[in-house]
Coordinates of C-alpha atoms and ligand atoms in Angstrom, one line a residue:
Chain H
M1 CA 180.7 204.5 142.2
L2 CA 178.7 206.8 140.0
E3 CA 175.3 208.4 140.7
S4 CA 173.6 211.5 139.4
T5 CA 172.4 214.2 141.8
R6 CA 169.0 214.2 140.2
D7 CA 168.6 210.5 141.2
A8 CA 169.6 211.5 144.7
Y9 CA 166.9 214.2 144.5
A10 CA 164.2 211.6 143.7
K11 CA 165.1 209.5 146.7
A12 CA 165.5 212.4 149.1
L13 CA 162.2 213.9 148.0
L14 CA 160.5 210.6 149.0
E15 CA 162.2 210.7 152.4
V16 CA 161.2 214.2 153.2
G17 CA 157.8 213.8 151.7
R18 CA 157.1 210.8 154.0
K19 CA 158.1 212.8 157.1
N20 CA 156.3 216.0 156.2
A21 CA 152.8 215.9 154.8
D22 CA 153.0 219.6 153.9
I23 CA 155.6 218.9 151.2
V24 CA 154.2 219.2 147.7
V25 CA 155.9 218.9 144.4
L26 CA 155.4 220.7 141.1
D27 CA 156.8 220.0 137.7
A28 CA 156.4 221.3 134.2
D29 CA 156.1 218.2 132.1
L30 CA 159.6 217.0 132.9
A31 CA 158.8 214.7 135.8
K32 CA 160.5 211.8 134.2
S33 CA 163.7 213.8 133.6
T34 CA 163.8 215.7 136.9
K35 CA 162.8 212.5 138.6
T36 CA 159.9 214.0 140.5
I37 CA 157.9 211.2 139.0
T38 CA 159.0 209.0 141.9
F39 CA 157.3 211.4 144.4
A40 CA 154.3 211.7 142.1
K41 CA 153.7 207.9 142.1
E42 CA 153.8 207.7 145.9
F43 CA 151.9 210.9 146.6
P44 CA 149.7 211.6 143.6
D45 CA 147.5 214.1 145.6
R46 CA 150.6 216.1 146.5
F47 CA 152.0 216.3 143.0
F48 CA 151.0 219.0 140.5
D49 CA 152.0 218.8 136.9
C50 CA 151.7 222.4 135.6
G51 CA 152.3 221.4 132.0
I52 CA 154.8 223.3 130.0
A53 CA 154.2 226.6 131.9
E54 CA 157.1 227.3 134.1
Q55 CA 156.2 230.8 135.0
N56 CA 152.8 229.6 136.1
M57 CA 154.4 226.8 138.1
M58 CA 156.6 229.2 140.1
S59 CA 153.8 231.6 141.0
I60 CA 151.6 228.6 142.0
A61 CA 154.4 227.4 144.2
A62 CA 154.4 230.9 145.8
G63 CA 150.7 230.7 146.5
L64 CA 151.1 227.2 148.0
A65 CA 154.0 228.4 150.2
A66 CA 152.0 231.5 151.3
S67 CA 149.3 229.0 152.5
G68 CA 151.6 226.9 154.6
K69 CA 152.8 224.2 152.1
V70 CA 156.4 223.4 151.4
P71 CA 156.6 223.3 147.6
F72 CA 159.4 221.8 145.6
A73 CA 159.3 223.0 142.0
S74 CA 161.4 221.3 139.4
T75 CA 162.3 221.8 135.8
F76 CA 165.6 222.1 133.9
A77 CA 168.0 224.8 135.1
V78 CA 167.7 226.9 132.0
F79 CA 163.9 227.2 132.4
A80 CA 163.9 227.4 136.2
S81 CA 166.2 230.4 136.1
G82 CA 165.8 232.1 132.8
R83 CA 162.2 231.4 131.8
C84 CA 160.8 232.4 135.1
F85 CA 163.2 234.9 136.5
D86 CA 160.6 237.5 137.1
Q87 CA 158.3 235.0 138.9
L88 CA 161.2 233.9 141.1
R89 CA 162.0 237.6 141.8
V90 CA 158.6 239.0 142.6
S91 CA 156.4 236.1 143.6
I92 CA 159.1 234.2 145.6
A93 CA 162.3 236.1 146.5
Q94 CA 161.0 239.5 147.5
P95 CA 158.4 238.2 149.9
G96 CA 160.9 235.4 150.9
L97 CA 158.4 232.6 150.4
N98 CA 159.3 229.0 151.3
V99 CA 159.7 227.7 147.8
K100 CA 162.3 225.1 147.0
V101 CA 163.4 225.3 143.3
V102 CA 165.3 222.2 142.4
A103 CA 166.7 222.6 139.0
T104 CA 168.1 219.6 137.2
H105 CA 170.2 219.4 134.1
G106 CA 172.5 222.2 135.2
G107 CA 175.6 223.0 133.2
I108 CA 177.0 221.8 129.9
T109 CA 177.0 218.1 130.9
V110 CA 173.4 218.0 129.7
G111 CA 175.3 217.1 126.6
E112 CA 173.7 216.3 123.3
D113 CA 170.6 218.5 123.7
G114 CA 172.9 221.5 123.1
A115 CA 173.0 225.2 123.8
S116 CA 169.2 225.8 124.4
H117 CA 169.3 223.2 127.2
Q118 CA 172.6 223.9 128.9
G119 CA 172.1 226.0 132.0
I120 CA 175.3 227.9 132.4
E121 CA 174.0 231.3 133.5
D122 CA 171.6 230.1 136.3
L123 CA 173.9 230.9 139.3
A124 CA 174.5 234.4 137.9
L125 CA 170.7 234.9 137.7
I126 CA 169.6 233.5 141.0
S127 CA 172.4 234.5 143.4
P128 CA 171.5 238.2 143.4
L129 CA 167.8 237.5 144.3
P130 CA 167.0 238.5 147.9
N131 CA 166.4 235.7 150.5
F132 CA 167.5 232.9 148.1
T133 CA 169.9 230.3 149.4
V134 CA 171.8 228.7 146.4
I135 CA 173.3 225.3 146.6
V136 CA 175.3 223.2 144.0
P137 CA 175.9 219.7 145.5
A138 CA 179.1 218.0 144.5
D139 CA 177.7 214.5 144.5
S140 CA 174.6 212.4 145.3
V141 CA 175.3 212.2 149.0
E142 CA 175.5 215.9 149.3
A143 CA 172.5 216.4 147.0
A144 CA 170.3 214.3 149.2
Q145 CA 171.4 216.1 152.3
A146 CA 170.9 219.5 150.7
V147 CA 167.3 218.5 149.8
E148 CA 166.7 217.5 153.5
A149 CA 168.2 220.7 154.7
A150 CA 166.2 222.9 152.4
A151 CA 163.0 221.1 153.4
K152 CA 163.7 221.9 157.0
T153 CA 164.9 225.5 156.5
Q154 CA 162.4 228.4 156.0
G155 CA 163.0 230.5 152.9
P156 CA 163.5 230.1 149.2
F157 CA 166.2 227.7 147.9
Y158 CA 167.7 227.1 144.5
I159 CA 169.4 223.8 144.2
R160 CA 171.2 222.8 141.0
M161 CA 171.4 219.1 140.1
S162 CA 173.1 217.4 137.2
R163 CA 171.8 215.1 134.5
S164 CA 174.9 212.9 134.2
S165 CA 176.1 210.4 136.7
T166 CA 179.2 211.6 138.6
P167 CA 181.6 210.1 141.1
V168 CA 180.3 209.7 144.7
I169 CA 182.8 211.7 146.7
F170 CA 181.4 211.6 150.2
G171 CA 180.8 208.7 152.6
D172 CA 177.7 207.9 154.7
D173 CA 179.2 209.9 157.6
Y174 CA 179.2 213.1 155.5
E175 CA 177.4 216.0 157.1
F176 CA 176.3 218.8 154.9
S177 CA 175.5 222.1 156.5
I178 CA 174.1 225.2 154.7
G179 CA 176.6 227.9 154.3
K180 CA 179.6 225.8 155.5
S181 CA 182.2 224.8 153.0
V182 CA 184.1 221.5 153.4
T183 CA 187.9 221.3 153.1
I184 CA 188.3 217.9 151.4
R185 CA 192.1 218.1 151.4
D186 CA 194.3 220.4 153.3
G187 CA 197.3 222.2 151.6
K188 CA 199.5 225.2 151.9
D189 CA 200.7 226.1 148.4
A190 CA 197.4 226.8 146.7
A191 CA 193.7 226.5 147.2
I192 CA 191.2 225.1 144.7
I193 CA 187.6 226.2 145.5
A194 CA 185.3 224.0 143.5
V195 CA 181.5 223.6 143.2
G196 CA 179.3 220.8 141.8
I197 CA 180.8 218.3 139.4
M198 CA 184.1 220.2 139.4
V199 CA 184.9 219.0 142.9
A200 CA 185.9 215.5 141.7
P201 CA 188.4 216.8 139.1
A202 CA 189.7 219.3 141.6
I203 CA 190.6 216.5 144.0
E204 CA 192.2 214.6 141.0
A205 CA 194.3 217.7 140.1
A206 CA 195.5 218.2 143.7
E207 CA 196.6 214.6 143.9
R208 CA 198.5 214.8 140.7
L209 CA 200.2 218.0 141.8
T210 CA 201.7 216.2 144.8
A211 CA 204.1 214.4 142.4
D212 CA 205.8 217.8 141.9
G213 CA 205.7 218.6 145.6
I214 CA 202.8 221.0 145.3
D215 CA 200.5 220.8 148.4
C216 CA 197.1 221.9 147.3
R217 CA 194.0 222.6 149.4
V218 CA 190.6 221.5 147.9
I219 CA 187.5 223.2 149.2
N220 CA 184.0 222.2 148.3
M221 CA 181.9 225.4 148.3
A222 CA 178.5 223.7 147.9
T223 CA 176.6 226.7 149.2
V224 CA 177.1 229.3 146.6
K225 CA 175.0 231.8 148.5
P226 CA 175.7 232.7 151.2
L227 CA 179.4 232.1 150.6
D228 CA 181.6 230.7 153.4
E229 CA 183.7 233.8 153.5
E230 CA 185.7 232.7 156.4
A231 CA 187.0 229.6 154.6
I232 CA 187.8 231.6 151.5
L233 CA 189.8 234.2 153.4
K234 CA 191.6 231.6 155.4
A235 CA 192.5 229.8 152.2
A236 CA 193.7 233.0 150.6
A237 CA 195.8 233.9 153.7
E238 CA 197.3 230.5 154.2
T239 CA 198.0 229.4 150.6
G240 CA 198.5 232.7 148.9
C241 CA 196.6 231.8 145.7
V242 CA 193.2 230.7 144.8
V243 CA 191.8 228.8 141.8
T244 CA 188.0 228.4 141.4
A245 CA 186.3 225.7 139.4
E246 CA 182.7 225.7 138.3
E247 CA 180.5 224.4 135.4
H248 CA 179.1 227.9 134.7
L249 CA 179.9 231.0 132.7
V250 CA 182.9 232.8 134.1
R251 CA 181.0 236.1 134.2
G252 CA 178.7 236.2 137.2
G253 CA 179.7 232.8 138.4
V254 CA 180.9 231.5 141.7
G255 CA 184.5 232.5 140.8
S256 CA 183.5 236.1 140.5
A257 CA 181.7 236.1 143.8
I258 CA 184.7 234.5 145.5
A259 CA 187.0 237.0 143.8
Q260 CA 185.0 239.9 145.2
V261 CA 185.5 238.5 148.7
V262 CA 189.2 238.0 148.1
A263 CA 189.8 241.3 146.4
E264 CA 188.1 243.2 149.2
N265 CA 189.8 241.5 152.2
Q266 CA 192.8 239.4 151.2
P267 CA 194.0 240.1 147.7
V268 CA 196.0 237.2 146.2
P269 CA 196.5 235.9 142.6
M270 CA 193.4 234.0 141.3
E271 CA 192.6 231.9 138.3
F272 CA 189.2 230.8 137.1
I273 CA 188.2 227.5 135.7
A274 CA 184.8 228.2 134.1
I275 CA 183.2 228.5 130.8
E276 CA 184.8 231.5 129.0
R277 CA 182.4 232.1 126.2
N278 CA 178.8 231.0 125.7
N279 CA 180.1 228.4 123.2
A280 CA 177.8 225.6 124.3
K281 CA 177.3 222.9 121.7
S282 CA 175.8 219.4 121.3
G283 CA 178.2 216.6 122.2
K284 CA 179.1 214.0 124.8
P285 CA 179.5 215.5 128.2
E286 CA 183.1 214.4 128.6
L287 CA 184.0 216.0 125.2
L288 CA 182.2 219.2 126.1
L289 CA 184.1 219.4 129.4
E290 CA 187.3 219.1 127.4
R291 CA 186.3 221.7 124.9
C292 CA 185.4 224.2 127.6
C293 CA 188.6 223.5 129.5
L294 CA 186.8 222.1 132.6
T295 CA 189.0 219.0 133.2
D296 CA 191.4 218.0 135.9
S297 CA 194.4 218.9 133.7
D298 CA 193.0 222.4 133.2
I299 CA 192.7 222.8 136.9
E300 CA 196.2 221.5 137.4
Q301 CA 197.6 224.0 134.9
A302 CA 195.7 226.8 136.5
V303 CA 197.1 226.0 139.9
R304 CA 200.7 226.0 138.5
S305 CA 200.2 229.3 136.8
C306 CA 198.5 230.8 139.9
I307 CA 201.4 229.7 142.1
S308 CA 203.9 231.3 139.7
R309 CA 202.1 234.6 140.1
K310 CA 202.6 234.8 143.8
G311 CA 204.6 237.8 145.0
Chain Y
M1 CA 132.0 263.4 155.9
Q2 CA 134.4 261.0 157.5
L3 CA 132.7 257.7 158.3
S4 CA 133.8 256.2 161.6
K5 CA 135.8 253.0 161.2
N6 CA 134.1 249.7 161.8
N7 CA 130.6 251.1 161.2
G8 CA 129.8 247.7 159.7
S9 CA 128.5 245.3 162.3
L10 CA 130.7 242.3 162.9
S11 CA 128.4 239.4 162.4
N12 CA 128.4 236.9 165.2
G13 CA 126.5 234.2 163.4
A14 CA 127.8 230.9 162.0
S15 CA 131.5 230.3 162.8
D16 CA 132.3 230.1 159.1
N17 CA 131.2 233.7 158.8
A18 CA 133.3 234.9 161.7
G19 CA 134.8 238.3 161.3
A20 CA 132.8 239.3 158.3
F21 CA 131.6 242.8 158.0
S22 CA 128.1 243.2 156.7
L23 CA 127.3 246.8 155.7
S24 CA 123.8 247.8 154.6
D25 CA 123.4 249.0 151.0
A26 CA 123.4 252.7 152.0
E27 CA 126.5 252.2 154.2
L28 CA 128.3 250.5 151.3
L29 CA 127.7 253.5 149.1
D30 CA 129.1 255.7 151.7
K31 CA 132.0 253.4 152.3
A32 CA 132.8 253.4 148.5
K33 CA 132.9 257.2 148.6
T34 CA 135.2 257.2 151.6
I35 CA 137.5 254.8 149.9
R36 CA 137.5 256.9 146.7
R37 CA 138.4 260.0 148.8
H38 CA 141.3 258.1 150.4
I39 CA 142.6 257.1 147.0
V40 CA 142.6 260.6 145.7
E41 CA 144.1 262.0 148.9
M42 CA 146.8 259.4 149.4
V43 CA 147.9 259.4 145.7
G44 CA 147.8 263.2 145.7
K45 CA 149.9 263.4 148.9
A46 CA 152.4 260.9 147.5
G47 CA 152.7 262.8 144.3
S48 CA 152.6 259.6 142.3
G49 CA 150.7 256.4 142.0
H50 CA 147.8 254.8 140.1
P51 CA 144.4 256.5 140.7
G52 CA 142.6 255.3 137.5
G53 CA 142.7 251.5 138.1
S54 CA 142.2 252.0 141.8
L55 CA 139.0 254.0 141.4
S56 CA 137.5 251.6 138.8
A57 CA 137.8 248.7 141.3
V58 CA 136.2 250.4 144.3
E59 CA 132.9 248.7 144.2
I60 CA 134.5 245.2 143.8
V61 CA 136.9 245.7 146.6
T62 CA 134.4 247.4 148.9
A63 CA 131.8 244.7 148.2
L64 CA 134.4 242.0 149.2
Y65 CA 135.8 243.6 152.3
F66 CA 132.6 244.9 153.7
R67 CA 130.2 242.1 153.0
A68 CA 131.3 239.1 150.9
L69 CA 134.7 238.2 152.4
R70 CA 135.1 236.1 155.6
H71 CA 138.0 237.8 157.3
N72 CA 139.1 239.1 160.6
P73 CA 141.2 242.2 160.9
K74 CA 142.2 241.2 164.4
N75 CA 143.6 237.9 163.0
P76 CA 144.9 238.6 159.5
Q77 CA 146.5 235.2 159.3
W78 CA 143.3 233.3 160.3
A79 CA 143.8 230.0 158.4
D80 CA 140.2 229.8 157.2
R81 CA 139.8 233.3 156.0
D82 CA 138.7 234.0 152.4
R83 CA 141.6 235.4 150.4
F84 CA 141.6 238.5 148.2
I85 CA 144.5 238.5 145.9
L86 CA 145.2 241.8 144.1
S87 CA 147.0 240.7 141.0
K88 CA 147.2 244.2 139.5
G89 CA 149.4 245.4 142.3
H90 CA 149.5 249.0 141.0
A91 CA 146.0 249.4 142.4
A92 CA 147.4 249.1 145.9
P93 CA 145.7 252.4 147.0
V94 CA 142.2 250.8 146.8
L95 CA 143.4 247.8 148.8
Y96 CA 145.2 249.9 151.4
A97 CA 142.1 252.2 151.8
A98 CA 139.8 249.2 152.2
L99 CA 142.2 247.5 154.7
A100 CA 142.5 250.7 156.7
E101 CA 138.7 251.2 156.8
C102 CA 138.5 247.6 158.1
D103 CA 141.0 248.4 160.8
Y104 CA 143.9 246.4 159.6
M105 CA 145.9 249.6 160.1
P106 CA 145.2 253.1 161.2
V107 CA 143.5 255.3 158.6
E108 CA 146.1 258.0 159.3
E109 CA 148.8 255.7 157.9
L110 CA 147.3 256.0 154.4
S111 CA 149.0 259.4 154.1
T112 CA 152.4 257.6 154.2
L113 CA 151.9 255.9 150.9
R114 CA 155.1 255.6 148.9
Q115 CA 157.3 257.4 151.4
L116 CA 160.6 256.0 152.6
D117 CA 160.1 253.5 155.4
S118 CA 156.3 253.4 155.0
R119 CA 154.7 250.0 155.1
L120 CA 152.6 251.2 152.2
Q121 CA 154.9 250.4 149.3
G122 CA 154.0 251.6 145.8
H123 CA 153.0 248.1 144.8
T124 CA 151.7 245.7 147.4
D125 CA 154.1 243.9 149.7
M126 CA 152.7 241.0 151.7
T127 CA 155.5 241.2 154.2
T128 CA 154.7 244.7 155.5
V129 CA 151.0 245.2 155.5
P130 CA 148.7 242.9 157.4
G131 CA 145.9 241.7 155.2
V132 CA 147.9 242.0 152.0
E133 CA 148.0 238.4 150.6
M134 CA 150.5 238.7 147.8
S135 CA 153.5 240.8 146.8
A136 CA 152.6 242.0 143.3
G137 CA 153.6 244.7 140.9
S138 CA 154.8 242.6 138.0
L139 CA 151.6 242.0 136.2
G140 CA 150.4 238.5 135.3
Q141 CA 151.3 236.5 138.4
G142 CA 148.3 236.8 140.7
L143 CA 146.1 234.2 139.1
S144 CA 148.8 231.6 139.3
F145 CA 149.4 232.6 142.9
S146 CA 145.7 232.1 143.5
V147 CA 145.8 228.7 142.0
G148 CA 148.5 227.8 144.5
V149 CA 146.4 229.2 147.4
A150 CA 143.3 227.3 146.2
L151 CA 145.3 224.0 145.8
A152 CA 146.5 224.4 149.4
G153 CA 143.0 225.0 150.6
R154 CA 141.8 221.9 148.9
L155 CA 144.7 219.8 150.4
D156 CA 144.0 221.1 153.8
K157 CA 140.3 220.6 153.4
R158 CA 139.6 224.2 154.2
N159 CA 136.7 225.7 152.4
Y160 CA 137.9 229.3 152.0
W161 CA 137.1 231.2 148.8
V162 CA 140.0 232.7 146.7
Y163 CA 139.1 236.0 145.1
T164 CA 141.4 237.5 142.6
L165 CA 141.4 240.9 140.9
L166 CA 143.0 241.2 137.5
G167 CA 143.4 244.2 135.2
D168 CA 142.2 243.9 131.6
G169 CA 145.5 245.0 130.2
E170 CA 147.1 242.5 132.5
C171 CA 145.4 239.8 130.5
D172 CA 147.8 240.5 127.7
E173 CA 150.3 238.4 129.8
G174 CA 150.6 234.8 128.7
Q175 CA 150.9 233.7 132.3
V176 CA 147.3 234.7 133.0
W177 CA 146.2 232.1 130.4
E178 CA 148.6 229.5 131.8
A179 CA 146.9 230.0 135.1
A180 CA 143.5 230.0 133.5
M181 CA 144.2 226.6 132.1
A182 CA 145.6 225.2 135.3
A183 CA 142.6 226.5 137.4
A184 CA 140.2 224.7 135.1
H185 CA 142.4 221.6 134.8
Y186 CA 142.4 221.3 138.6
K187 CA 138.7 222.2 138.8
L188 CA 139.4 224.9 141.3
D189 CA 135.8 225.9 142.1
R190 CA 136.7 227.9 145.2
M191 CA 138.3 230.4 142.8
I192 CA 136.3 233.5 141.9
A193 CA 138.2 236.0 139.8
F194 CA 137.3 239.4 138.6
V195 CA 138.6 241.3 135.6
D196 CA 138.4 245.1 136.2
Y197 CA 137.3 245.6 132.6
N198 CA 137.8 249.4 132.4
K199 CA 138.9 249.1 128.7
L200 CA 142.0 251.2 129.3
Q201 CA 145.6 250.2 129.9
I202 CA 148.7 252.6 129.7
D203 CA 149.2 253.1 126.0
G204 CA 145.5 253.6 125.4
W205 CA 142.3 251.5 124.8
N206 CA 142.7 247.7 125.0
K207 CA 141.2 247.4 121.5
D208 CA 144.0 249.6 120.1
V209 CA 146.9 248.3 122.2
M210 CA 146.1 244.6 122.2
N211 CA 142.6 243.5 121.4
L212 CA 141.1 241.2 124.1
E213 CA 137.8 240.4 122.4
P214 CA 135.9 238.1 122.3
F215 CA 136.9 238.2 126.0
T216 CA 134.2 236.2 127.7
D217 CA 134.4 233.6 124.9
K218 CA 138.1 233.2 125.7
W219 CA 137.5 232.5 129.4
R220 CA 134.7 230.1 128.6
A221 CA 136.9 228.3 126.1
F222 CA 139.5 228.0 128.9
G223 CA 136.9 226.2 131.0
W224 CA 135.7 229.0 133.3
Y225 CA 132.2 229.8 134.3
V226 CA 131.8 233.4 133.1
I227 CA 129.4 236.1 134.4
E228 CA 129.4 239.6 132.9
I229 CA 128.3 242.5 135.0
D230 CA 128.5 246.3 135.5
G231 CA 131.4 246.2 138.0
N232 CA 130.6 249.7 139.4
D233 CA 127.1 248.5 140.6
F234 CA 127.1 246.9 144.0
G235 CA 123.9 244.9 143.3
Q236 CA 125.4 243.3 140.3
V237 CA 128.7 242.5 142.1
F238 CA 126.9 240.7 144.9
S239 CA 124.5 238.7 142.6
A240 CA 127.5 237.7 140.5
I241 CA 129.3 236.4 143.6
D242 CA 126.2 234.6 144.7
S243 CA 125.7 232.8 141.4
A244 CA 129.4 232.1 141.1
K245 CA 129.3 230.3 144.4
K246 CA 126.6 228.0 143.2
V247 CA 128.7 226.6 140.4
S248 CA 130.9 223.7 141.2
N249 CA 133.7 221.9 139.4
Q250 CA 135.0 224.9 137.6
P251 CA 136.6 228.3 138.4
K252 CA 134.5 231.4 138.0
M253 CA 135.3 234.6 136.2
I254 CA 133.3 237.8 136.7
I255 CA 134.0 240.1 133.8
A256 CA 133.3 243.4 135.5
H257 CA 132.7 246.3 133.1
T258 CA 133.9 249.4 134.9
V259 CA 135.0 252.9 134.2
K260 CA 138.6 253.8 134.8
G261 CA 138.9 256.7 137.2
K262 CA 135.2 256.2 138.3
G263 CA 133.8 258.9 140.5
V264 CA 136.2 261.7 139.6
S265 CA 134.9 263.5 136.5
Y266 CA 138.2 264.5 135.0
M267 CA 139.7 261.1 135.6
E268 CA 136.9 259.0 134.1
N269 CA 138.0 257.3 130.9
N270 CA 141.1 259.4 131.0
V271 CA 144.1 257.3 130.4
D272 CA 146.4 260.1 131.6
F273 CA 145.3 259.3 135.2
H274 CA 146.4 255.7 134.9
G275 CA 149.6 256.5 136.7
K276 CA 149.5 260.2 137.5
A277 CA 148.7 262.0 140.8
P278 CA 146.2 264.8 140.8
N279 CA 147.7 268.3 141.7
E280 CA 146.3 270.3 144.6
E281 CA 143.6 271.9 142.6
E282 CA 142.5 268.6 141.1
I283 CA 142.5 267.0 144.6
K284 CA 140.1 269.7 145.8
K285 CA 137.8 269.3 142.9
A286 CA 137.8 265.5 143.3
L287 CA 137.0 265.7 147.0
K288 CA 134.2 268.1 146.3
E289 CA 132.7 265.6 143.8
L290 CA 133.1 262.8 146.3
K291 CA 131.3 264.6 149.2
Ligands
LIG401 C1 154.9 242.7 133.8 C2 154.6 244.1 133.8 N1 154.7 244.8 132.6 C3 154.4 246.2 132.7 C4 154.0 246.8 133.8 C5 153.8 248.3 133.8 N2 152.3 248.5 134.0 C6 151.8 248.9 135.1 S1 150.2 249.1 135.1 C7 150.1 248.7 133.4 C8 148.8 248.7 132.7 C9 147.8 247.8 133.4 O1 146.6 247.9 132.7 P1 145.4 247.2 133.3 O2 145.7 245.8 133.7 O3 144.3 247.3 132.4 O4 145.2 247.9 134.7 P2 144.1 249.1 135.1 O5 143.7 249.7 133.8 O6 143.0 248.4 135.7 O7 144.9 250.0 136.0 C10 151.4 248.4 133.0 C11 151.7 248.1 131.6 C12 153.9 246.0 135.0 N3 153.6 246.5 136.1 N4 154.2 244.7 134.9

């Protein structure tokens, strides 16, 4: 089954909105794309379109949060992170206000809209901001639960959703918890730590590697900040090599954050599946993933090469 | 002359006026002087800070805290309080001085401005000082923040007023005009904003750095009800607030013509004192003038 995380966002927003009358939603003329339109239709009085003015939207959200509301503010990942970085930093992060930034259209799988619309630096921008929890759900089930968790947890959140429909990985019994990674598949020869839409190809790669007798662990690191350091170090110690996989620039991405944890505490060979250069282009999402070396075969190769570097 | 704190009587009238100070005209003039002295002393002691834009706003801030604003220093988070949002966060000294004079913190604490571990950060921090409504310092965000506060008030059916103080140079920021549009779009008539129109920013006069005129026309064109006053004149500040309150369905802008550095002769209209502390001799001279 396929479903986009932004569609899951729309449904989850309705759920949390029905339970908590303090939840309000802001958008910047993209409600049909971010899917906040669903909330707007049911709760027109609690929805504020700010027009194409993202910076204004973020500071308005801060004012709402300072007055007891629980604002969800949505736009594309490029605009949510880049266009309003200073507003996130000063209006929201520094005072630790209870604003939930849900950015859709993260990564290159935005596709045909091309470079200006592909958010591939957002995690590097948001992760250093104080007080922010950063989540990249792997599928629609996790996306919905992340929205619920954010609604219930005090403090600023950045949640990155995708435009494209992606495989549903988790069942109804799945339980997301902030800051806790999930080991989807155990293994002792190597560990793949994946985030977002890269979790599905990571599972695929691990399964393929079993044909050659390679036993590969797959970890879903949905909470990018704070990182589940315990799981990272356990994986490094028990498997002896770590491959990270993310739909983000390699510089400043999740891989580099994980590498810092590994290098400091449990140095082992690492390889990074991520976007090497800012070579974003228009094209079909699948073709872009191939072009940027973000496929299951790329992960598979990285695992083999990483294992060969073990001492 | 050091005025005792709380010399304004706490009104015990209608509940929607609970906690408000109501100083007499003479007391207000004295209070303004006291606040000016605090500004000079605290910035002088810190050795850095922004005296010019703090001094120009003294009458506006004093008028609000000591008469116009419904607030309660004993309960800074009182849900129905009127909000004062200082968008030009570098003018923190004027706000800190007013808050201390209202008893939100001890007056002695003012001398810790900008020191390591002081609650009095160089630019306002809402998490450290009771009574500070917004963390600011990056210009251009406060009017948007105020829109959020006003929207929340409307949703919660509370009838507090949201006062915002902007700098004139700050209005170079595009976000100010995004907020202006939004406040008018949402008909936020509980918003009353001031521009401290002292005509100076950092690089010089507004008209040379980035011309704002025709300034009142701009705000009107953005859907605001605009009043123009001498912002260093208490009487005009109060009558502007009174007439602003009578206008419904649109946000209100009070363009307050002021003098940067007001009250200290060598700082008046002197751009050098935008962000420079007076030295010891200058402090003495200023305090003498502010007796
Ligand atoms: C976004 C941003 N850019 C630049 C600055 C640096 N800065 C601090 S005060 C100031 C001038 C402000 O002028 P104005 O708004 O007229 O304030 P006032 O004269 O009343 O002090 C500038 C440029 C800043 N704080 N924020």
